[in-house]
Short mmCIF file of C-alpha atoms in Angstrom, two decimals:
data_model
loop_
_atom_site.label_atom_id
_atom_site.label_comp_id
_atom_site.label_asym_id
_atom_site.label_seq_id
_atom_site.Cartn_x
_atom_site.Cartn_y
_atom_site.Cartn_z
CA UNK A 911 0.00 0.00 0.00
CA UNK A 912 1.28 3.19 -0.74
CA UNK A 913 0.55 6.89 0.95
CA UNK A 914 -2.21 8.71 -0.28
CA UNK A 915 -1.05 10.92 -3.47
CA UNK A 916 -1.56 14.40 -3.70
CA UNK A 917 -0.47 16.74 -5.88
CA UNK A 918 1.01 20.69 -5.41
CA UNK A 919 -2.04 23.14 -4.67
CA UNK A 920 -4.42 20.31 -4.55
CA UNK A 921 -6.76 18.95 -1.28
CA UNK A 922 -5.01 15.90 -0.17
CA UNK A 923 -6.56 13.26 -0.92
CA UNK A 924 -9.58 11.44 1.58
CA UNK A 925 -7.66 9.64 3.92
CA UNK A 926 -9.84 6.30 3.72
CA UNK A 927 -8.56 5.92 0.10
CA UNK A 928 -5.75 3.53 -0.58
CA UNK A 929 -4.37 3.08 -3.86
CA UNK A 930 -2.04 -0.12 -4.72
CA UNK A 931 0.52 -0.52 -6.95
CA UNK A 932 2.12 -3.71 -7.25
CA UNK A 933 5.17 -4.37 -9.78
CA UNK A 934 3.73 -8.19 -10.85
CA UNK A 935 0.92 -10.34 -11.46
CA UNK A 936 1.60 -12.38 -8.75
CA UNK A 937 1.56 -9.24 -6.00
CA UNK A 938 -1.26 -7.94 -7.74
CA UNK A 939 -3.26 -11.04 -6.71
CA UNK A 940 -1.89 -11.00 -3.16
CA UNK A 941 -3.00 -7.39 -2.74
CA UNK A 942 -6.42 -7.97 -4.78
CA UNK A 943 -6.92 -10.85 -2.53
CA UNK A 944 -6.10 -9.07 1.19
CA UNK A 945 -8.05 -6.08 -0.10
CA UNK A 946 -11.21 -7.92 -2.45
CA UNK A 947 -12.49 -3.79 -2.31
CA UNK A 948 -9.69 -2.79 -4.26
CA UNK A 949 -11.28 -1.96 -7.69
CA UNK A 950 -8.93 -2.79 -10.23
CA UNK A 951 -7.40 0.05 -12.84
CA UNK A 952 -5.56 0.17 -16.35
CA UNK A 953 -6.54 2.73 -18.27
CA UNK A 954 -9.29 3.54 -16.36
CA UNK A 955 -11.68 4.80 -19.08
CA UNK A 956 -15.41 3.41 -17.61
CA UNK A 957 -13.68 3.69 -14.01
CA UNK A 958 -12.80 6.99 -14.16
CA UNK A 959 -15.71 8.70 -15.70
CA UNK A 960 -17.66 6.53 -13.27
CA UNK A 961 -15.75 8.22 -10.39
CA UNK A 962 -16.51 11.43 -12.27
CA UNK A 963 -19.80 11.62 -11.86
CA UNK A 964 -19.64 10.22 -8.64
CA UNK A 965 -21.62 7.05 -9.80
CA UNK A 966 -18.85 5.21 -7.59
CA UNK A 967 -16.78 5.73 -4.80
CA UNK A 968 -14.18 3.22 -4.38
CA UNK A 969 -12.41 3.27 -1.17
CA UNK A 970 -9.18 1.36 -3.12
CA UNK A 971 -7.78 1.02 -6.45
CA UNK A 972 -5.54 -1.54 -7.91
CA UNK A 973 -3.26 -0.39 -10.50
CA UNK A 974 -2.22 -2.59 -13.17
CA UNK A 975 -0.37 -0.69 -15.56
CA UNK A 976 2.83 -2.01 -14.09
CA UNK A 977 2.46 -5.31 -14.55
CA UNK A 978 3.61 -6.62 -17.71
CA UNK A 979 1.97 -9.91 -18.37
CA UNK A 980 -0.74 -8.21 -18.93
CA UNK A 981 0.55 -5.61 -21.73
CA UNK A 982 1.28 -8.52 -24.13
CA UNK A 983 -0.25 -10.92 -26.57
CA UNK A 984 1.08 -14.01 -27.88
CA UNK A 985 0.32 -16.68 -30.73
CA UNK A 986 -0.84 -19.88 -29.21
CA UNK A 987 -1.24 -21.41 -33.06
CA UNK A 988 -4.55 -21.54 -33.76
CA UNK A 989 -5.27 -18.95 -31.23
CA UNK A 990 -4.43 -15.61 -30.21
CA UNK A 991 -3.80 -14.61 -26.07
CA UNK A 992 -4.54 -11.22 -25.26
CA UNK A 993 -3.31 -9.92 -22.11
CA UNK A 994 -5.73 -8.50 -20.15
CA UNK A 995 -3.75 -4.64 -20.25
CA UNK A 996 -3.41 -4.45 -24.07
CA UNK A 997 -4.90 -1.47 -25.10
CA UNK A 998 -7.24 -1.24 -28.22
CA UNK A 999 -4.57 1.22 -29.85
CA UNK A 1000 -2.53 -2.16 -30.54
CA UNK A 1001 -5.30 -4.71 -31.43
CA UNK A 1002 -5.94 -2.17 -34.50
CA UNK A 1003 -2.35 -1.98 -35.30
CA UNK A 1004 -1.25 -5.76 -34.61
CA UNK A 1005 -3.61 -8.11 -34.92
CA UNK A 1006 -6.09 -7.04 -37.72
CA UNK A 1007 -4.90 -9.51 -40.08
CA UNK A 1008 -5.40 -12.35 -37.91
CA UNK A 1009 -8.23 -10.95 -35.64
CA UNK A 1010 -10.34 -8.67 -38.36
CA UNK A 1011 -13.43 -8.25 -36.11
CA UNK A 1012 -12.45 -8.26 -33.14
CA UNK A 1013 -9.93 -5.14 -34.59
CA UNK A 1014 -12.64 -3.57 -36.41
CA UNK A 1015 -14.57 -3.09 -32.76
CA UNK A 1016 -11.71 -1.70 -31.35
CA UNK A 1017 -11.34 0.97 -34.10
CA UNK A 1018 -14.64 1.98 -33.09
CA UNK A 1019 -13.75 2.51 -29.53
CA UNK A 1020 -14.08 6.78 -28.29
CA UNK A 1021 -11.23 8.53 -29.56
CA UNK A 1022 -7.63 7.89 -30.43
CA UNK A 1023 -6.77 8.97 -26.69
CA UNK A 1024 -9.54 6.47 -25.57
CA UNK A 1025 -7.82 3.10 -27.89
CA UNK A 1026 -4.31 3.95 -26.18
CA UNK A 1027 -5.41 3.66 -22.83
CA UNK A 1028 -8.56 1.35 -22.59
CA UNK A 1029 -8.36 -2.42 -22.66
CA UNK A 1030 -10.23 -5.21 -23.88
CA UNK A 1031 -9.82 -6.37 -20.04
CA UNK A 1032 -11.39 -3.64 -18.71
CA UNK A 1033 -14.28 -3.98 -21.36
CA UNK A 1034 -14.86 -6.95 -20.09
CA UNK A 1035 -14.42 -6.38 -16.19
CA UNK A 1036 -16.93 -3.49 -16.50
CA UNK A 1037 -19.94 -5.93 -18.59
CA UNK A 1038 -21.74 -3.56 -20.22
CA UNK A 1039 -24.02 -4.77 -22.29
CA UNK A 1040 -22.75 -2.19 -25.11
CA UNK A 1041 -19.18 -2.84 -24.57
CA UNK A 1042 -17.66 -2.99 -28.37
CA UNK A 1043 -15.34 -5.55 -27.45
CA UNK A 1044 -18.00 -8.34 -26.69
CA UNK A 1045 -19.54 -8.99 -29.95
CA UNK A 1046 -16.38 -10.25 -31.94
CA UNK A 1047 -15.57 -12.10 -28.40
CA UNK A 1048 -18.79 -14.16 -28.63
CA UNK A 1049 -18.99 -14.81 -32.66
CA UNK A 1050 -15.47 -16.12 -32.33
CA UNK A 1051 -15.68 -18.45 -29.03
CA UNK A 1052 -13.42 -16.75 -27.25
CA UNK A 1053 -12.19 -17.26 -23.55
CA UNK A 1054 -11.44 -15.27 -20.54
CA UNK A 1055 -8.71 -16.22 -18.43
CA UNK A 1056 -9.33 -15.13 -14.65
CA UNK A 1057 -6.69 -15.98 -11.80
CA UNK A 1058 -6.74 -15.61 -7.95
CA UNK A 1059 -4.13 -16.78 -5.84
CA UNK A 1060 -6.18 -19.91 -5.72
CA UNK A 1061 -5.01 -20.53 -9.17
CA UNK A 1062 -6.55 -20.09 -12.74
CA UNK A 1063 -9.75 -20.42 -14.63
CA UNK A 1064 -10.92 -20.42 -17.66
CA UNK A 1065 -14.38 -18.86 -18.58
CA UNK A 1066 -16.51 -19.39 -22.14
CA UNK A 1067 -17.75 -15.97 -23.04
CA UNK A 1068 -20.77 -16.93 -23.79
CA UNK A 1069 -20.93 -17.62 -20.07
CA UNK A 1070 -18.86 -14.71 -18.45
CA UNK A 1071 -21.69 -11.92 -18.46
CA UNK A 1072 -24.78 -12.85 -15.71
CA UNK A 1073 -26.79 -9.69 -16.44
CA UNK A 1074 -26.12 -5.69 -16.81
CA UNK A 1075 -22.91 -4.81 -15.94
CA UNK A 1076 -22.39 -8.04 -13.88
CA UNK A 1077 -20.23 -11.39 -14.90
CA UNK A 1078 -18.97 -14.16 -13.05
CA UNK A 1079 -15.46 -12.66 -11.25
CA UNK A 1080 -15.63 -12.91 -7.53
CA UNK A 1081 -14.06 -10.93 -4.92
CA UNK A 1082 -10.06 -11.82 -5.43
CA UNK A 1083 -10.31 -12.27 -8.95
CA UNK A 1084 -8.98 -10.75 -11.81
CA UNK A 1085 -9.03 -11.27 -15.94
CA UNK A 1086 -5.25 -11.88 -17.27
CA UNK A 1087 -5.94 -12.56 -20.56
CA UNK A 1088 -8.83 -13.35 -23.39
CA UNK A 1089 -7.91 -16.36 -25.98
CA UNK A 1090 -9.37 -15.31 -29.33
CA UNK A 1091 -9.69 -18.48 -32.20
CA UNK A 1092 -7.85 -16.96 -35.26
CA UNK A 1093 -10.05 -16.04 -38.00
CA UNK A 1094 -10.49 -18.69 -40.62
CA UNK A 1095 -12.88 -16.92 -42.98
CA UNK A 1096 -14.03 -12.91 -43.36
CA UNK A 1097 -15.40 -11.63 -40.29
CA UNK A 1098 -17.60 -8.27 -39.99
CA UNK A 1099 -18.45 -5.63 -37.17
CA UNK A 1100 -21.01 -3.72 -37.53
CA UNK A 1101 -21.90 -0.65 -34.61
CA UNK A 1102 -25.25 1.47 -34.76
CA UNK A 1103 -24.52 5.13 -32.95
CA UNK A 1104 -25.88 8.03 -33.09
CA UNK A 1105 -22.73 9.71 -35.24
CA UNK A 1106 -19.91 8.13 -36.52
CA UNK A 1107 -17.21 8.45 -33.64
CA UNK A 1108 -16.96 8.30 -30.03
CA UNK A 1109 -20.43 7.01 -29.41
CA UNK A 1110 -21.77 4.51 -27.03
CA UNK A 1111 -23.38 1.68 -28.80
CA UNK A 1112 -27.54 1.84 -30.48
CA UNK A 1113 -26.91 -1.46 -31.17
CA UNK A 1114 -23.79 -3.52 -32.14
CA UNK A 1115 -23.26 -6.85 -34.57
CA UNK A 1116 -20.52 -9.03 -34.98
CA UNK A 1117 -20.30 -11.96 -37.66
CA UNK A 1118 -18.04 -14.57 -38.86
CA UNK A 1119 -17.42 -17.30 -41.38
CA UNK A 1120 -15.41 -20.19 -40.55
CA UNK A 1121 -14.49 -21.49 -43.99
CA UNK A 1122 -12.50 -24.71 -42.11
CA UNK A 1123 -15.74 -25.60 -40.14
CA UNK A 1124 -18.78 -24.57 -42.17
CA UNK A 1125 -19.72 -22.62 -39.29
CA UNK A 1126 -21.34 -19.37 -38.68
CA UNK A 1127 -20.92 -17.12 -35.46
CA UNK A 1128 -22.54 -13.98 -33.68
CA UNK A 1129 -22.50 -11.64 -31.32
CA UNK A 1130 -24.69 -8.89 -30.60
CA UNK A 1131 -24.22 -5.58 -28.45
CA UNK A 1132 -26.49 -3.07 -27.00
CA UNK A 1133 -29.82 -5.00 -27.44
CA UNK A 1134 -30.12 -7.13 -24.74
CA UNK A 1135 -29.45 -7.08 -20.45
CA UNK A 1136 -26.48 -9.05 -21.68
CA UNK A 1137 -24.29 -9.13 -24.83
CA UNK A 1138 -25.77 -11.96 -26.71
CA UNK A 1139 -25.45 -14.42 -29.19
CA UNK A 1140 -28.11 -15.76 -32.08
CA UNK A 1141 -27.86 -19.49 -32.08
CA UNK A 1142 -30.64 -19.72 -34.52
CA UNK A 1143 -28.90 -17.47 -36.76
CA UNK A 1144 -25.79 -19.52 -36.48
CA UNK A 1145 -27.62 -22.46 -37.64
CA UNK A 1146 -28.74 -20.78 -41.08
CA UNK A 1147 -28.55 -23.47 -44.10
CA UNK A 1148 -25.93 -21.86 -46.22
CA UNK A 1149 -25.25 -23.37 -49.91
CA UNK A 1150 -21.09 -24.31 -49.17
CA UNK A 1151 -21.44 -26.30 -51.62
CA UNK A 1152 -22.46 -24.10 -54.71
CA UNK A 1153 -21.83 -20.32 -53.20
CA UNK A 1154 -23.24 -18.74 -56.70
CA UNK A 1155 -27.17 -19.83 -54.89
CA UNK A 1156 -26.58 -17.47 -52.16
CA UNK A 1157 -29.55 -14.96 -52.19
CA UNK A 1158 -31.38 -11.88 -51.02
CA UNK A 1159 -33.65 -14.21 -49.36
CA UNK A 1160 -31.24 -16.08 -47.35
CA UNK A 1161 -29.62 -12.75 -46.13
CA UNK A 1162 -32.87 -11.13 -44.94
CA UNK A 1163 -33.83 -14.80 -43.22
CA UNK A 1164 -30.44 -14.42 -41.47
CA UNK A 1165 -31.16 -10.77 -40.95
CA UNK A 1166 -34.64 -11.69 -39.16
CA UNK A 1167 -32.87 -15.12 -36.93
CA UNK A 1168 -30.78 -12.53 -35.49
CA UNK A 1169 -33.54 -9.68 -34.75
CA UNK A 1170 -35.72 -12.37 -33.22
CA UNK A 1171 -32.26 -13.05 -30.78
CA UNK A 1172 -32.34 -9.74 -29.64
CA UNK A 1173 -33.94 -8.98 -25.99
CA UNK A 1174 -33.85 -4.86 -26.57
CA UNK A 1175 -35.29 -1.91 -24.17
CA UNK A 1176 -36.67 1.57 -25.34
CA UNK A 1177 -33.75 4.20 -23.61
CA UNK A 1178 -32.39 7.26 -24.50
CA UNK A 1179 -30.20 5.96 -27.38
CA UNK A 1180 -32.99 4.10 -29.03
CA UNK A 1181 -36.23 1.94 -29.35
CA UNK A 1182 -36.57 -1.74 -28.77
CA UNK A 1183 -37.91 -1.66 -32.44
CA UNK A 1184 -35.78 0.48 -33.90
CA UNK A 1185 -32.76 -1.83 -32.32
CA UNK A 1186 -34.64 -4.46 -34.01
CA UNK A 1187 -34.48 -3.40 -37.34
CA UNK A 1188 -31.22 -2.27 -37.22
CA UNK A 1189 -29.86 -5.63 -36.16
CA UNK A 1190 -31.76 -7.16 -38.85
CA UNK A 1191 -30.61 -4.29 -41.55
CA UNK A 1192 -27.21 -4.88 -40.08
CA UNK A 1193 -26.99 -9.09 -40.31
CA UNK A 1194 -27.80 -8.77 -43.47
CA UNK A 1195 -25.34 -7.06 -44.40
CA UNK A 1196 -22.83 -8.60 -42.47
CA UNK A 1197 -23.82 -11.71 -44.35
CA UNK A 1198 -23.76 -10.68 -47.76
CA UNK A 1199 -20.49 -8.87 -47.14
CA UNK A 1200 -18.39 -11.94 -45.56
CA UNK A 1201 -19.84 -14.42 -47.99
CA UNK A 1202 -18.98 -12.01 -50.78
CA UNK A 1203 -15.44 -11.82 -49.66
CA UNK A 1204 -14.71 -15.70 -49.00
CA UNK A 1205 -16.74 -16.84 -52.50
CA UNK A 1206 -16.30 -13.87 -54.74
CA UNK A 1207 -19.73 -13.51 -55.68
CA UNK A 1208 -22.33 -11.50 -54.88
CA UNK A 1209 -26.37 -12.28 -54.30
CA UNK A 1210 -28.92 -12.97 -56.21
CA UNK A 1211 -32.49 -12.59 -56.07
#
């Protein structure tokens, strides 16, 4: 634990605040585990506009932005790790060739200063249900890694979130890493906002093709209590076998399968119905555009 920080001409700070800064994953869990209040902080960008508007008061933070374990990614083979701490800024710029979607969602993320300093770990921590990151996550299969000092888990994402803004870390716990499948066909990301930049979420779509496995995926953002998947959708009857007889027909189908998936609200961003139709405007698209780019030719009526 370190003394409270102030800084020159400023109140000092409340003196039931701590603030933590271990140099290694392995303190970091010690300290997360000795003080489970401790919220934990890398760049901070849902925390600290949280604390902002005074939506939350944690009496601890947990800074991570010394640890480096978490600032790295690595190629497993047919799988890419993603430390926790790796900031959106370098998903764009490394991984886009292997991991197209999940990079186009993070080029969507705020503002330049925003994709250098928040994380696809702290996307997931926080569990909103319009986080960008979750979409590409859940139309891939991807996996969270969480550790305590009790040792490590592995989560599904499918099963990480438990409702808005909730998943399943307990006290102690914290998410090293996310284990993305590499791409093995086009993949799509598709974000409804209300302008083109630094917007939270109307509604959100991810798609991919797995050539290797015949295999459709989804995700879904900002339409649901939870991001969500369409497993109908998924299960769409898709001509591999002669790609010229995809149609307008089978796009719209998909369009409605994932529309019908959707569990949407009316809030200031949008209506349930207008969500709706979005999504189904949007899976359409996403449909006809990845199938266009792994087969070469386009729809017909």
């Amino acid at each position: 634990m370190t003394a409270p920080i102030t800084t020159a001409g400023a109140a000092p700070a409340r003196p039931d605040f701590d603030f933590h800064r271990p140099a290694g994953l392995d303190e970091a869990l010690r300290l997360l585990n000795a003080h489970p209040e401790a919220v934990p902080v890398a760049g901070g960008t849902d925390l600290m506009v949280a604390v902002n508007y005074r939506h939350t008061r944690p009496t601890a933070m947990l800074d991570l932005t010394r640890l480096p374990e978490l600032r790295e990614w690595s190629d497993e083979g047919d799988s890419i790790r993603i430390g926790s701490g790796v900031p959106y800024a370098k998903i764009c710029a490394e991984l886009a060739t292997v991991l197209p979607g999940l990079a186009a969602a993070a080029r969507t993320v705020g503002s330049p200063q925003i994709r250098n300093r928040g994380t696809l770990g702290g996307n997931l921590a926080t569990a909103s249900p319009a986080g960008d990151g979750h979409p590409p996550l859940l139309a891939t299969g991807a996996a969270i890694e969480i550790a305590s000092v009790g040792g490590t888990r592995t989560v599904p994402v499918a099963a990480f979130f438990t409702g808005p803004k909730r998943s399943v870390l307990a006290p102690g716990e914290l998410i090293t890493a996310i284990t993305v499948p590499k791409a093995t066909g086009p993949q799509q990301f598709l974000k409804v906002g209300t302008r083109n930049a630094m917007v939270i979420a109307v509604c959100s779509l991810a798609v991919a093709l797995d050539l290797d496995a015949r295999r459709l995926g989804t995700g879904i953002g900002s339409a649901g209590p939870t991001p969500l998947t369409a497993p109908d959708a998924n299960l769409i009857e898709l001509p591999w076998n002669r790609p010229d007889l995809f149609n307008d027909a089978l796009a719209e189908e998909f369009g409605r399968r994932v529309a019908a998936a959707a569990r949407p609200i009316d809030d200031v961003r949008g209506t349930a119905a207008y969500r709706r139709h979005a999504l189904a405007v949007c899976a359409s698209r996403a449909l006809r555009r990845v199938w266009t780019a792994a087969h070469g030719t386009e729809s017909t009526r």
